[in-house]
Coordinates of C-alpha atoms and ligand atoms in Angstrom, one line a residue:
X95 CA 117.8 78.1 98.1
X96 CA 120.3 80.4 96.6
X97 CA 118.7 83.2 94.6
X98 CA 120.6 85.8 92.7
X99 CA 120.3 89.5 93.6
X100 CA 117.3 91.0 91.8
X101 CA 117.7 93.4 88.9
X102 CA 114.1 94.5 89.2
X103 CA 112.1 94.9 92.5
X104 CA 108.4 95.1 92.3
X105 CA 106.8 96.8 95.3
X106 CA 103.2 96.4 96.2
X107 CA 101.5 97.9 99.3
X108 CA 98.8 95.6 100.7
X109 CA 95.9 96.5 102.9
X110 CA 93.1 93.9 103.1
X111 CA 93.8 92.4 99.7
X112 CA 93.5 88.7 100.7
X113 CA 91.6 87.8 97.5
X114 CA 94.2 89.6 95.3
X115 CA 97.5 88.2 96.6
X116 CA 97.5 84.8 94.7
X117 CA 96.5 86.5 91.5
X118 CA 99.0 89.3 91.9
X119 CA 101.8 86.8 92.4
X120 CA 100.8 84.6 89.5
X121 CA 100.3 87.5 87.1
X122 CA 103.6 89.1 88.0
X123 CA 105.4 85.7 87.7
X124 CA 103.8 85.1 84.3
X125 CA 104.9 88.6 83.0
X126 CA 108.3 88.4 84.6
X127 CA 109.1 85.2 82.8
X128 CA 109.6 87.4 79.7
X129 CA 111.9 89.7 81.7
X130 CA 114.8 87.3 81.7
X131 CA 116.8 88.7 84.6
X132 CA 116.3 88.0 88.4
X133 CA 113.5 89.9 90.1
X134 CA 111.8 90.1 93.5
X135 CA 108.3 91.0 94.7
X136 CA 108.3 93.1 97.9
X137 CA 104.9 93.0 99.5
X138 CA 104.3 95.4 102.3
X139 CA 101.5 94.4 104.6
X140 CA 100.0 97.7 105.8
X141 CA 98.3 96.3 108.9
X142 CA 95.7 94.2 107.0
X143 CA 92.9 92.9 109.2
X144 CA 92.0 90.0 106.9
X145 CA 94.1 87.0 105.8
X146 CA 96.4 89.0 103.5
X147 CA 99.5 88.1 105.6
X148 CA 98.8 84.4 105.5
X149 CA 98.3 84.6 101.8
X150 CA 101.6 86.4 101.4
X151 CA 103.4 83.8 103.6
X152 CA 102.0 81.1 101.4
X153 CA 103.5 82.6 98.2
X154 CA 106.7 83.5 100.1
X155 CA 107.1 79.9 101.1
X156 CA 106.5 78.7 97.6
X157 CA 108.8 81.3 96.0
X158 CA 111.5 83.0 98.0
X159 CA 111.6 85.8 95.5
X160 CA 108.5 87.0 97.2
X161 CA 109.6 89.0 100.3
X162 CA 107.4 90.5 103.0
X163 CA 107.6 93.6 105.2
X164 CA 104.9 93.3 107.9
X165 CA 103.9 96.6 109.5
X166 CA 102.9 96.8 113.1
X167 CA 99.7 98.6 112.1
X168 CA 98.2 100.5 109.2
X169 CA 100.4 103.4 108.3
X170 CA 98.8 104.3 105.0
X171 CA 99.4 103.6 101.4
X172 CA 102.2 106.2 100.8
X173 CA 104.1 105.0 103.8
X174 CA 103.8 101.3 102.8
X175 CA 105.2 102.3 99.4
X176 CA 108.1 104.0 101.2
X177 CA 108.9 100.9 103.2
X178 CA 108.8 98.9 100.0
X179 CA 111.3 101.2 98.4
X180 CA 113.5 101.0 101.5
X181 CA 113.6 97.2 101.4
X182 CA 113.8 96.7 97.7
X183 CA 117.2 95.8 96.4
X184 CA 116.9 95.8 92.6
X185 CA 118.7 98.1 90.2
X186 CA 115.2 99.4 89.4
X187 CA 112.0 99.5 91.4
X188 CA 108.5 99.3 90.1
X189 CA 105.6 100.5 92.3
X190 CA 102.3 98.7 91.6
X191 CA 99.0 98.4 93.4
X192 CA 98.1 95.0 94.8
X193 CA 94.6 95.0 93.4
X194 CA 95.7 94.5 89.7
X195 CA 94.2 97.8 88.6
X196 CA 97.7 98.4 87.1
X197 CA 98.1 95.6 84.6
X198 CA 101.5 93.8 85.2
X199 CA 102.1 93.6 81.4
X200 CA 102.9 97.3 81.5
X201 CA 105.9 96.6 83.6
X202 CA 107.7 95.3 80.5
X203 CA 107.0 98.5 78.7
X204 CA 108.4 100.5 81.7
X205 CA 111.5 98.3 81.6
X206 CA 111.9 98.9 77.9
X207 CA 112.1 102.7 78.5
X208 CA 114.4 102.2 81.4
X209 CA 116.8 100.2 79.2
X210 CA 116.6 103.1 76.7
X211 CA 118.1 105.2 79.4
X212 CA 115.3 106.9 81.3
X213 CA 115.5 106.9 85.1
X214 CA 111.9 107.4 85.9
X215 CA 109.2 105.9 83.7
X216 CA 105.7 106.6 84.9
X217 CA 102.5 105.0 83.7
X218 CA 99.9 107.5 82.5
X219 CA 96.3 106.6 82.8
X220 CA 94.9 107.0 79.3
X221 CA 91.6 105.6 80.5
X222 CA 90.2 104.4 83.8
X223 CA 87.8 101.5 83.9
X224 CA 85.2 100.6 86.4
X225 CA 85.5 103.7 88.6
X226 CA 82.6 106.0 89.5
X227 CA 82.2 109.2 87.6
X228 CA 82.7 111.1 90.8
X229 CA 86.1 109.4 91.5
X230 CA 87.3 110.0 87.9
X231 CA 86.2 113.6 88.0
X232 CA 87.7 114.3 91.4
X233 CA 91.0 112.6 90.4
X234 CA 91.1 114.6 87.2
X235 CA 90.5 117.9 89.1
X236 CA 93.1 116.8 91.7
X237 CA 95.8 116.2 89.1
X238 CA 95.2 119.5 87.4
X239 CA 95.1 121.4 90.6
X240 CA 98.4 119.9 91.7
X241 CA 99.9 120.5 88.3
X242 CA 99.0 124.2 88.4
X243 CA 99.9 125.2 91.9
X244 CA 103.0 123.1 92.7
X245 CA 106.5 124.1 92.0
X246 CA 107.5 120.7 90.5
X247 CA 106.2 119.2 87.3
X248 CA 104.1 116.3 88.5
X249 CA 102.8 114.7 85.3
X250 CA 99.0 114.6 84.8
X251 CA 96.9 111.5 85.3
X252 CA 99.7 109.4 86.8
X253 CA 99.4 107.4 90.0
X254 CA 102.2 105.7 91.8
X255 CA 102.5 103.0 89.1
X256 CA 106.0 103.7 87.8
X257 CA 109.6 102.4 87.5
X258 CA 112.5 104.1 89.2
X259 CA 116.2 103.6 88.6
X260 CA 118.3 102.7 91.7
X261 CA 119.7 106.3 91.7
X262 CA 116.2 107.8 91.9
X263 CA 115.2 105.3 94.6
X264 CA 118.2 106.2 96.7
X265 CA 117.5 109.9 96.3
X266 CA 113.8 109.5 97.3
X267 CA 114.8 107.3 100.2
X268 CA 117.0 110.0 101.5
X269 CA 113.9 112.2 102.0
X270 CA 112.3 111.1 105.3
X271 CA 109.6 113.6 105.4
X272 CA 106.2 112.6 106.9
X273 CA 102.9 113.0 105.0
X274 CA 104.5 111.8 101.9
X275 CA 103.4 112.2 98.3
X276 CA 105.6 109.8 96.5
X277 CA 104.7 111.0 93.0
X278 CA 105.8 114.5 93.9
X279 CA 109.1 113.2 95.5
X280 CA 110.0 111.2 92.4
X281 CA 109.4 114.2 90.2
X282 CA 111.2 116.5 92.6
X283 CA 114.5 114.6 92.3
X284 CA 114.7 115.2 88.6
X285 CA 116.6 112.8 86.4
X286 CA 115.5 111.7 82.9
X287 CA 111.8 111.0 83.1
X288 CA 109.2 109.8 80.6
X289 CA 105.7 108.2 80.6
X290 CA 103.9 105.3 78.8
X291 CA 100.2 105.2 78.5
X292 CA 98.0 102.4 79.8
X293 CA 94.4 101.6 80.5
X294 CA 93.7 101.4 84.3
X295 CA 91.6 98.3 84.9
X296 CA 88.6 98.0 87.2
X297 CA 89.1 96.5 90.6
X298 CA 87.8 92.9 90.4
X299 CA 88.2 91.7 94.0
X300 CA 87.7 93.7 97.2
X301 CA 86.9 97.3 97.4
X302 CA 88.8 100.6 97.2
X303 CA 90.7 101.6 100.4
X304 CA 90.5 105.3 99.3
X305 CA 87.3 106.9 100.6
X306 CA 86.8 110.6 100.0
X307 CA 88.4 111.4 103.3
X308 CA 91.7 109.7 102.4
X309 CA 91.6 111.2 98.9
X310 CA 91.3 114.7 100.5
X311 CA 94.2 114.0 102.8
X312 CA 96.4 112.9 99.9
X313 CA 95.4 116.0 98.1
X314 CA 96.4 118.2 101.1
X315 CA 99.7 116.3 101.5
X316 CA 100.4 116.9 97.8
X317 CA 99.7 120.6 98.0
X318 CA 101.4 121.3 101.3
X319 CA 104.3 119.1 100.4
X320 CA 105.0 120.9 97.1
X321 CA 103.5 124.4 97.2
X322 CA 103.4 127.5 99.3
X323 CA 100.6 128.9 97.2
X324 CA 97.8 128.4 99.7
X325 CA 99.7 130.5 102.2
X326 CA 100.1 133.3 99.7
X327 CA 96.4 133.4 98.8
X328 CA 95.7 135.5 101.9
X329 CA 97.6 138.4 100.5
X330 CA 95.3 138.6 97.4
X331 CA 92.2 138.6 99.6
X332 CA 93.7 141.3 101.8
X333 CA 94.4 143.4 98.6
X334 CA 90.8 143.0 97.4
X335 CA 89.4 143.9 100.8
X336 CA 91.8 146.8 101.2
X337 CA 90.7 148.2 97.8
X338 CA 87.1 147.8 98.7
X339 CA 87.6 149.6 102.0
X340 CA 89.4 152.5 100.3
X341 CA 86.5 152.9 97.8
X342 CA 83.6 152.1 100.1
X343 CA 84.5 154.2 103.1
X344 CA 84.4 157.6 101.4
X345 CA 81.2 156.5 99.6
X346 CA 79.5 155.6 102.8
X347 CA 80.5 158.9 104.4
X348 CA 79.3 160.8 101.3
X349 CA 75.9 159.0 101.2
X350 CA 75.5 159.4 104.9
X351 CA 75.9 163.2 104.7
X352 CA 74.1 163.7 101.4
X353 CA 71.0 161.6 102.0
X354 CA 68.4 162.0 104.7
X355 CA 67.8 158.3 105.2
X356 CA 70.2 156.6 107.5
X357 CA 72.3 154.8 104.9
X358 CA 73.3 151.2 105.4
X359 CA 71.4 151.2 108.6
X360 CA 70.9 148.0 110.5
X361 CA 72.8 145.2 112.1
X362 CA 72.0 142.7 109.3
X363 CA 74.5 144.4 107.0
X364 CA 77.2 144.5 109.7
X365 CA 76.4 140.9 110.7
X366 CA 76.8 139.6 107.1
X367 CA 80.1 141.4 106.6
X368 CA 81.5 140.1 109.9
X369 CA 80.4 136.5 109.0
X370 CA 81.9 136.6 105.6
X371 CA 85.2 138.0 106.8
X372 CA 85.4 135.5 109.7
X373 CA 84.7 132.7 107.2
X374 CA 87.8 133.8 105.3
X375 CA 89.8 134.1 108.4
X376 CA 88.9 130.7 109.7
X377 CA 89.7 129.3 106.3
X378 CA 93.2 130.7 106.5
X379 CA 93.6 129.4 110.1
X380 CA 92.8 126.0 108.6
X381 CA 95.4 126.4 105.9
X382 CA 98.1 127.7 108.3
X383 CA 97.1 124.8 110.6
X384 CA 97.8 122.3 107.9
X385 CA 101.4 123.6 107.4
X386 CA 102.0 123.9 111.2
X387 CA 100.8 120.3 111.8
X388 CA 103.3 119.2 109.2
X389 CA 106.1 121.2 110.9
X390 CA 105.1 119.5 114.2
X391 CA 105.1 116.1 112.5
X392 CA 108.7 116.7 111.5
X393 CA 109.9 118.1 114.8
X394 CA 108.5 115.1 116.7
X395 CA 110.9 113.0 114.7
X396 CA 108.9 109.9 114.9
X397 CA 109.8 107.0 112.6
X398 CA 107.8 106.8 109.4
X399 CA 106.7 103.3 110.2
X400 CA 107.2 100.4 112.6
X401 CA 108.0 97.0 111.2
X402 CA 106.7 94.0 113.1
X403 CA 108.6 91.5 111.1
X404 CA 110.1 90.7 107.8
X405 CA 110.3 87.5 105.8
X406 CA 113.1 86.9 103.3
X407 CA 114.7 90.3 103.9
X408 CA 118.0 91.0 105.5
X409 CA 117.5 94.4 107.1
X410 CA 121.1 95.5 107.3
X411 CA 121.7 95.0 103.6
X412 CA 119.5 98.1 103.1
X413 CA 120.2 101.7 103.7
X414 CA 118.0 102.0 106.7
X415 CA 119.8 100.2 109.5
X416 CA 121.4 103.4 110.8
X417 CA 117.9 104.7 111.2
X418 CA 116.6 101.7 113.0
X419 CA 115.4 103.3 116.2
X420 CA 113.9 100.5 118.2
X421 CA 116.6 97.9 118.8
X422 CA 116.0 94.4 117.6
X423 CA 116.1 92.0 120.6
X424 CA 119.5 90.2 120.3
X425 CA 118.0 86.7 120.6
X426 CA 116.3 87.4 117.3
X427 CA 119.5 88.1 115.4
X428 CA 120.9 85.0 113.8
X429 CA 124.1 84.4 111.9
X430 CA 124.0 83.0 108.4
X431 CA 126.3 80.3 107.3
X432 CA 128.3 82.9 105.4
X433 CA 128.5 84.9 108.6
X434 CA 126.1 87.6 107.5
X435 CA 123.7 88.7 110.2
X436 CA 120.2 87.8 109.3
X437 CA 117.3 89.3 111.1
X438 CA 114.1 87.5 110.2
X439 CA 111.9 88.7 113.0
X440 CA 111.8 91.5 115.6
X441 CA 110.4 95.0 115.8
X442 CA 112.1 97.8 114.0
X443 CA 111.1 101.4 113.8
X444 CA 112.3 103.2 110.8
X445 CA 112.8 106.9 110.7
Ligands
UDP583 N1 96.7 100.5 100.5 C1 97.6 100.4 101.6 N2 97.2 101.0 102.7 C2 96.1 101.8 102.9 C3 95.2 101.9 101.7 C4 95.6 101.3 100.5 O1 98.6 99.7 101.5 O2 95.9 102.4 103.9 C5 97.0 99.8 99.2 C6 95.9 98.9 98.7 O3 96.0 97.6 99.2 C7 96.3 98.9 97.2 C8 96.9 100.3 97.0 O4 97.3 100.7 98.2 O5 97.3 97.9 96.9 C9 95.9 101.2 96.3 O6 94.7 101.3 97.1 P1 93.2 101.2 96.4 O7 93.2 100.2 95.3 O8 92.2 101.0 97.5 O9 93.1 102.7 95.8 P2 92.3 103.1 94.5 O10 92.9 102.3 93.4 O11 90.9 102.8 94.7 O12 92.7 104.5 94.3
MG584 MG1 92.9 100.2 93.4

């Protein structure tokens, strides 16, 4: 079947979403009928352990506009989104969650703004349905913290649900850093950006793949990726302690000489001071460690992800082939009728 190159690519990361795949496809197809131009749906299987891949293959076989990137293991949400952006070929790319919490209708509103000339259109969560008060509160605090301490203007209450023009996608794809925070990267590149508000729906099928541990990790990635503030906090604490020392020491000497009782006698006081100070010190070891671990991650130069196979995607049509580290076994490379090389299967590691 001959299909025209897509104008719009919709990218969805998938991790154990077997129940959502058929709905995701049918909803997107229904909405995209109103779009008019050719489109594609790039599904990135992030090492699902359920039947997600089989469900994806079924929709891919029925509709070749559905393309699949199958990871060799779970590499995490932000990495799956990165692969989707690498393999998308549209003039604009929309990132959407596979669980339909981001209603596909909103895509048309994003497209409208894109056609008005904006290069990044992000979807702002005006309301979040069906999530625990704890999740809503932590998310709210997270967005505000990031907004305050990072050097880029990352808009409040926006997830990854957004549209990016090809120029933005190319710029973001150039940045191969590990521990990625996609929202930060798309803000960092600049361009003309705007937001549209939407109501984030409850998840109907399956459960969240973001436990507290992963949320914290994303928060640390966001902070370390876009701010040096935590490294600078130590200097403020050192000022405060320094001032305390300058004031306290003469006072202690004076009280010691002037009063007959042994002032501040006892190990309890000393012990408390030592414990408090070492708590601060270990906290800053942790902070430094976070930055150092990320430096180490970059120096190892490992690929961001490893692709086990792709379906309906011609790898060398994308910007990554130069970065394919693990060579594809030559018997897996086939020539198309128009003499283009087509790699349907094989293992690729992408830096
Ligand atoms: N996801 C993924 N890899 C992961 C975790 C999540 O690809 O390791 C996908 C997941 O399938 C979904 C999207 O990322 O499409 C958002 O995850 P989820 O809905 O669990 O997050 P929440 O909406 O609860 O924040
Ligand atoms: Mg979700």
